[in-house]
Amino acid sequence: MTETTWTPDTLAAWRDFVSYQADRPHVLTVKERDALTPLLREQYDDSRIAFVNAPIVLPTPDLERLIREARIITGMNRGPQFTARLSLAISGTQTLGKSTAALYLGRAHEERERAKHAREGDKSFVPVLYVSTPPQTSPKGLMVRFASTLGIPVRSSTTTDQAMDRVVDNLRELQTSMVILDEVQHLRTRAQAGMEAASALKSFSERVPATFLYVGVDLPRSDFLGGAMGAQMQGRTTMVQMQPYSIGSETHRKEWDKVIALFEREFPLVEHEVGTLMEEAAWLHAVTGGVLGSLRTLLRKGLVAAIIDGHEHLDRRALEQVIPDYRAVISASNEHKSSRRASA
């Protein structure tokens, strides 16, 4: 796998994603680290930074709930179906981890299906297809994207129905049982092209014996589920709303503490004790607004800075020197304004 940012939008890229495992480096004692030559020290630090940046998915409370719901929906879709299958939608604002969660669900489903049917490494078996929705797509554009992901050539003279037929036949042959459609908010169903694309997607999903997982920003108010086609999709779709973590109740506070502890357990720092940052849970929430992506970015920047500076632990004092992402700055500002209004 290269070090560039990529999306698993081809079968080969998806297989790379499924097989990818982050290599956790052996963490040296301070004495062992200081005994390294400058070149070996740089290589050691680079390996730790690479691990910090690795796309590791943590079993957060949100993800655990999502996994359970996905297992229920896929279970209900098994066997002969003479009506439309149920689908699952993951919605929320940016940086809440929607796509990450969907990719994790897809990988878990693929691993489970391959193990169940003893088809590990069988390239003729594709349990999961991941596709990213093109912006303001047409029906043919949507089918071409599916075809492209599958490696099916589509001529300019090919009609939408012909492209759909080829994709459907291919997915049936590959025995695909989960289709993940990301960025589905790009379907503008109140515009003619988007409406036709949504209609094509509805027809397509009814012909493919798979669970469809739709991922997008603010889907309840999007054209996809709230527009002209929305009523037809709502009754067959289970919506999971991902939101920033709250600390307003004891239960919510425990969930936030768990998230922080999960991150701390992955720190490649020899002198860091898990629980150090849980003592700063309220401060971390204020800084990040409870947004998982902002927390991850803040901690990653703090870890990289600690490794570069030669520190082997991370605490609030070090994190206060880190500039958070702009979304976190906005969230913290809004929370401060809300607190001031409440106390006025």
PDB file of N, CA and C in Angstrom, residues 8-51:
ATOM      1  N   PRO A   8     -10.804   3.096  -1.700  1.00  0.00           N
ATOM      2  CA  PRO A   8     -10.859   1.741  -2.271  1.00  0.00           C
ATOM      3  C   PRO A   8     -11.982   1.600  -3.292  1.00  0.00           C
ATOM      4  N   ASP A   9     -11.853   2.329  -4.409  1.00  0.00           N
ATOM      5  CA  ASP A   9     -12.933   2.404  -5.389  1.00  0.00           C
ATOM      6  C   ASP A   9     -12.705   1.516  -6.605  1.00  0.00           C
ATOM      7  N   THR A  10     -11.802   0.542  -6.482  1.00  0.00           N
ATOM      8  CA  THR A  10     -11.658  -0.530  -7.464  1.00  0.00           C
ATOM      9  C   THR A  10     -11.580  -1.833  -6.678  1.00  0.00           C
ATOM     10  N   LEU A  11     -11.805  -2.945  -7.354  1.00  0.00           N
ATOM     11  CA  LEU A  11     -11.748  -4.222  -6.648  1.00  0.00           C
ATOM     12  C   LEU A  11     -10.351  -4.485  -6.099  1.00  0.00           C
ATOM     13  N   ALA A  12      -9.323  -4.103  -6.856  1.00  0.00           N
ATOM     14  CA  ALA A  12      -7.955  -4.303  -6.387  1.00  0.00           C
ATOM     15  C   ALA A  12      -7.668  -3.448  -5.155  1.00  0.00           C
ATOM     16  N   ALA A  13      -8.110  -2.184  -5.200  1.00  0.00           N
ATOM     17  CA  ALA A  13      -7.894  -1.290  -4.058  1.00  0.00           C
ATOM     18  C   ALA A  13      -8.677  -1.776  -2.841  1.00  0.00           C
ATOM     19  N   TRP A  14      -9.872  -2.301  -3.084  1.00  0.00           N
ATOM     20  CA  TRP A  14     -10.669  -2.815  -1.960  1.00  0.00           C
ATOM     21  C   TRP A  14      -9.971  -4.018  -1.318  1.00  0.00           C
ATOM     22  N   ARG A  15      -9.414  -4.908  -2.146  1.00  0.00           N
ATOM     23  CA  ARG A  15      -8.704  -6.062  -1.584  1.00  0.00           C
ATOM     24  C   ARG A  15      -7.500  -5.609  -0.765  1.00  0.00           C
ATOM     25  N   ASP A  16      -6.804  -4.564  -1.245  1.00  0.00           N
ATOM     26  CA  ASP A  16      -5.675  -4.016  -0.476  1.00  0.00           C
ATOM     27  C   ASP A  16      -6.162  -3.491   0.869  1.00  0.00           C
ATOM     28  N   PHE A  17      -7.304  -2.803   0.848  1.00  0.00           N
ATOM     29  CA  PHE A  17      -7.850  -2.245   2.082  1.00  0.00           C
ATOM     30  C   PHE A  17      -8.222  -3.357   3.064  1.00  0.00           C
ATOM     31  N   VAL A  18      -8.879  -4.392   2.582  1.00  0.00           N
ATOM     32  CA  VAL A  18      -9.315  -5.485   3.458  1.00  0.00           C
ATOM     33  C   VAL A  18      -8.125  -6.199   4.081  1.00  0.00           C
ATOM     34  N   SER A  19      -7.054  -6.365   3.314  1.00  0.00           N
ATOM     35  CA  SER A  19      -5.889  -7.112   3.810  1.00  0.00           C
ATOM     36  C   SER A  19      -4.922  -6.249   4.626  1.00  0.00           C
ATOM     37  N   TYR A  20      -5.139  -4.933   4.625  1.00  0.00           N
ATOM     38  CA  TYR A  20      -4.188  -4.039   5.286  1.00  0.00           C
ATOM     39  C   TYR A  20      -4.203  -4.214   6.801  1.00  0.00           C
ATOM     40  N   GLN A  21      -3.050  -4.307   7.384  1.00  0.00           N
ATOM     41  CA  GLN A  21      -2.899  -4.357   8.832  1.00  0.00           C
ATOM     42  C   GLN A  21      -1.798  -3.380   9.234  1.00  0.00           C
ATOM     43  N   ALA A  22      -2.102  -2.521  10.189  1.00  0.00           N
ATOM     44  CA  ALA A  22      -1.090  -1.563  10.651  1.00  0.00           C
ATOM     45  C   ALA A  22      -0.046  -2.287  11.495  1.00  0.00           C
ATOM     46  N   ASP A  23       1.226  -2.061  11.199  1.00  0.00           N
ATOM     47  CA  ASP A  23       2.312  -2.690  11.948  1.00  0.00           C
ATOM     48  C   ASP A  23       2.679  -1.816  13.143  1.00  0.00           C
ATOM     49  N   ARG A  24       2.337  -2.311  14.321  1.00  0.00           N
ATOM     50  CA  ARG A  24       2.685  -1.560  15.526  1.00  0.00           C
ATOM     51  C   ARG A  24       4.171  -1.760  15.833  1.00  0.00           C
ATOM     52  N   PRO A  25       4.949  -0.689  15.885  1.00  0.00           N
ATOM     53  CA  PRO A  25       6.384  -0.840  16.145  1.00  0.00           C
ATOM     54  C   PRO A  25       6.644  -1.232  17.601  1.00  0.00           C
ATOM     55  N   HIS A  26       7.722  -1.955  17.799  1.00  0.00           N
ATOM     56  CA  HIS A  26       8.153  -2.268  19.169  1.00  0.00           C
ATOM     57  C   HIS A  26       8.616  -0.961  19.811  1.00  0.00           C
ATOM     58  N   VAL A  27       8.037  -0.629  20.961  1.00  0.00           N
ATOM     59  CA  VAL A  27       8.349   0.640  21.617  1.00  0.00           C
ATOM     60  C   VAL A  27       9.545   0.438  22.543  1.00  0.00           C
ATOM     61  N   LEU A  28      10.600   1.187  22.278  1.00  0.00           N
ATOM     62  CA  LEU A  28      11.841   1.082  23.041  1.00  0.00           C
ATOM     63  C   LEU A  28      11.773   1.865  24.341  1.00  0.00           C
ATOM     64  N   THR A  29      12.592   1.457  25.294  1.00  0.00           N
ATOM     65  CA  THR A  29      12.755   2.269  26.494  1.00  0.00           C
ATOM     66  C   THR A  29      13.522   3.531  26.111  1.00  0.00           C
ATOM     67  N   VAL A  30      13.498   4.503  26.977  1.00  0.00           N
ATOM     68  CA  VAL A  30      14.229   5.755  26.697  1.00  0.00           C
ATOM     69  C   VAL A  30      15.715   5.466  26.528  1.00  0.00           C
ATOM     70  N   LYS A  31      16.245   4.576  27.361  1.00  0.00           N
ATOM     71  CA  LYS A  31      17.668   4.232  27.281  1.00  0.00           C
ATOM     72  C   LYS A  31      17.990   3.581  25.942  1.00  0.00           C
ATOM     73  N   GLU A  32      17.119   2.650  25.499  1.00  0.00           N
ATOM     74  CA  GLU A  32      17.331   1.985  24.212  1.00  0.00           C
ATOM     75  C   GLU A  32      17.208   2.980  23.058  1.00  0.00           C
ATOM     76  N   ARG A  33      16.250   3.876  23.164  1.00  0.00           N
ATOM     77  CA  ARG A  33      16.062   4.879  22.113  1.00  0.00           C
ATOM     78  C   ARG A  33      17.272   5.780  21.991  1.00  0.00           C
ATOM     79  N   ASP A  34      17.782   6.245  23.134  1.00  0.00           N
ATOM     80  CA  ASP A  34      18.909   7.177  23.125  1.00  0.00           C
ATOM     81  C   ASP A  34      20.207   6.518  22.674  1.00  0.00           C
ATOM     82  N   ALA A  35      20.254   5.176  22.694  1.00  0.00           N
ATOM     83  CA  ALA A  35      21.462   4.472  22.267  1.00  0.00           C
ATOM     84  C   ALA A  35      21.508   4.281  20.754  1.00  0.00           C
ATOM     85  N   LEU A  36      20.423   4.608  20.071  1.00  0.00           N
ATOM     86  CA  LEU A  36      20.377   4.448  18.620  1.00  0.00           C
ATOM     87  C   LEU A  36      21.261   5.480  17.923  1.00  0.00           C
ATOM     88  N   THR A  37      21.787   5.110  16.763  1.00  0.00           N
ATOM     89  CA  THR A  37      22.500   6.077  15.937  1.00  0.00           C
ATOM     90  C   THR A  37      21.481   7.084  15.397  1.00  0.00           C
ATOM     91  N   PRO A  38      21.919   8.262  14.960  1.00  0.00           N
ATOM     92  CA  PRO A  38      20.964   9.248  14.428  1.00  0.00           C
ATOM     93  C   PRO A  38      20.080   8.678  13.318  1.00  0.00           C
ATOM     94  N   LEU A  39      20.652   7.868  12.406  1.00  0.00           N
ATOM     95  CA  LEU A  39      19.860   7.306  11.315  1.00  0.00           C
ATOM     96  C   LEU A  39      18.834   6.312  11.843  1.00  0.00           C
ATOM     97  N   LEU A  40      19.258   5.425  12.747  1.00  0.00           N
ATOM     98  CA  LEU A  40      18.315   4.450  13.313  1.00  0.00           C
ATOM     99  C   LEU A  40      17.252   5.144  14.152  1.00  0.00           C
ATOM    100  N   ARG A  41      17.628   6.213  14.832  1.00  0.00           N
ATOM    101  CA  ARG A  41      16.640   6.970  15.629  1.00  0.00           C
ATOM    102  C   ARG A  41      15.576   7.581  14.715  1.00  0.00           C
ATOM    103  N   GLU A  42      16.034   8.126  13.576  1.00  0.00           N
ATOM    104  CA  GLU A  42      15.070   8.710  12.641  1.00  0.00           C
ATOM    105  C   GLU A  42      14.147   7.635  12.070  1.00  0.00           C
ATOM    106  N   GLN A  43      14.705   6.475  11.747  1.00  0.00           N
ATOM    107  CA  GLN A  43      13.886   5.383  11.220  1.00  0.00           C
ATOM    108  C   GLN A  43      12.891   4.889  12.272  1.00  0.00           C
ATOM    109  N   TYR A  44      13.343   4.826  13.508  1.00  0.00           N
ATOM    110  CA  TYR A  44      12.457   4.403  14.601  1.00  0.00           C
ATOM    111  C   TYR A  44      11.310   5.389  14.776  1.00  0.00           C
ATOM    112  N   ASP A  45      11.639   6.666  14.777  1.00  0.00           N
ATOM    113  CA  ASP A  45      10.589   7.683  14.928  1.00  0.00           C
ATOM    114  C   ASP A  45       9.643   7.678  13.727  1.00  0.00           C
ATOM    115  N   ASP A  46      10.182   7.486  12.535  1.00  0.00           N
ATOM    116  CA  ASP A  46       9.333   7.428  11.339  1.00  0.00           C
ATOM    117  C   ASP A  46       8.350   6.269  11.417  1.00  0.00           C
ATOM    118  N   SER A  47       8.806   5.124  11.940  1.00  0.00           N
ATOM    119  CA  SER A  47       7.920   3.962  12.053  1.00  0.00           C
ATOM    120  C   SER A  47       6.797   4.238  13.046  1.00  0.00           C
ATOM    121  N   ARG A  48       7.105   4.981  14.100  1.00  0.00           N
ATOM    122  CA  ARG A  48       6.044   5.319  15.078  1.00  0.00           C
ATOM    123  C   ARG A  48       5.064   6.325  14.493  1.00  0.00           C
ATOM    124  N   ILE A  49       5.589   7.299  13.766  1.00  0.00           N
ATOM    125  CA  ILE A  49       4.705   8.290  13.146  1.00  0.00           C
ATOM    126  C   ILE A  49       3.807   7.625  12.113  1.00  0.00           C
ATOM    127  N   ALA A  50       4.366   6.661  11.354  1.00  0.00           N
ATOM    128  CA  ALA A  50       3.553   5.933  10.383  1.00  0.00           C
ATOM    129  C   ALA A  50       2.423   5.191  11.088  1.00  0.00           C
ATOM    130  N   PHE A  51       2.693   4.630  12.252  1.00  0.00           N
ATOM    131  CA  PHE A  51       1.659   3.922  13.002  1.00  0.00           C
ATOM    132  C   PHE A  51       0.600   4.892  13.516  1.00  0.00           C
TER     133      PHE A  51
END
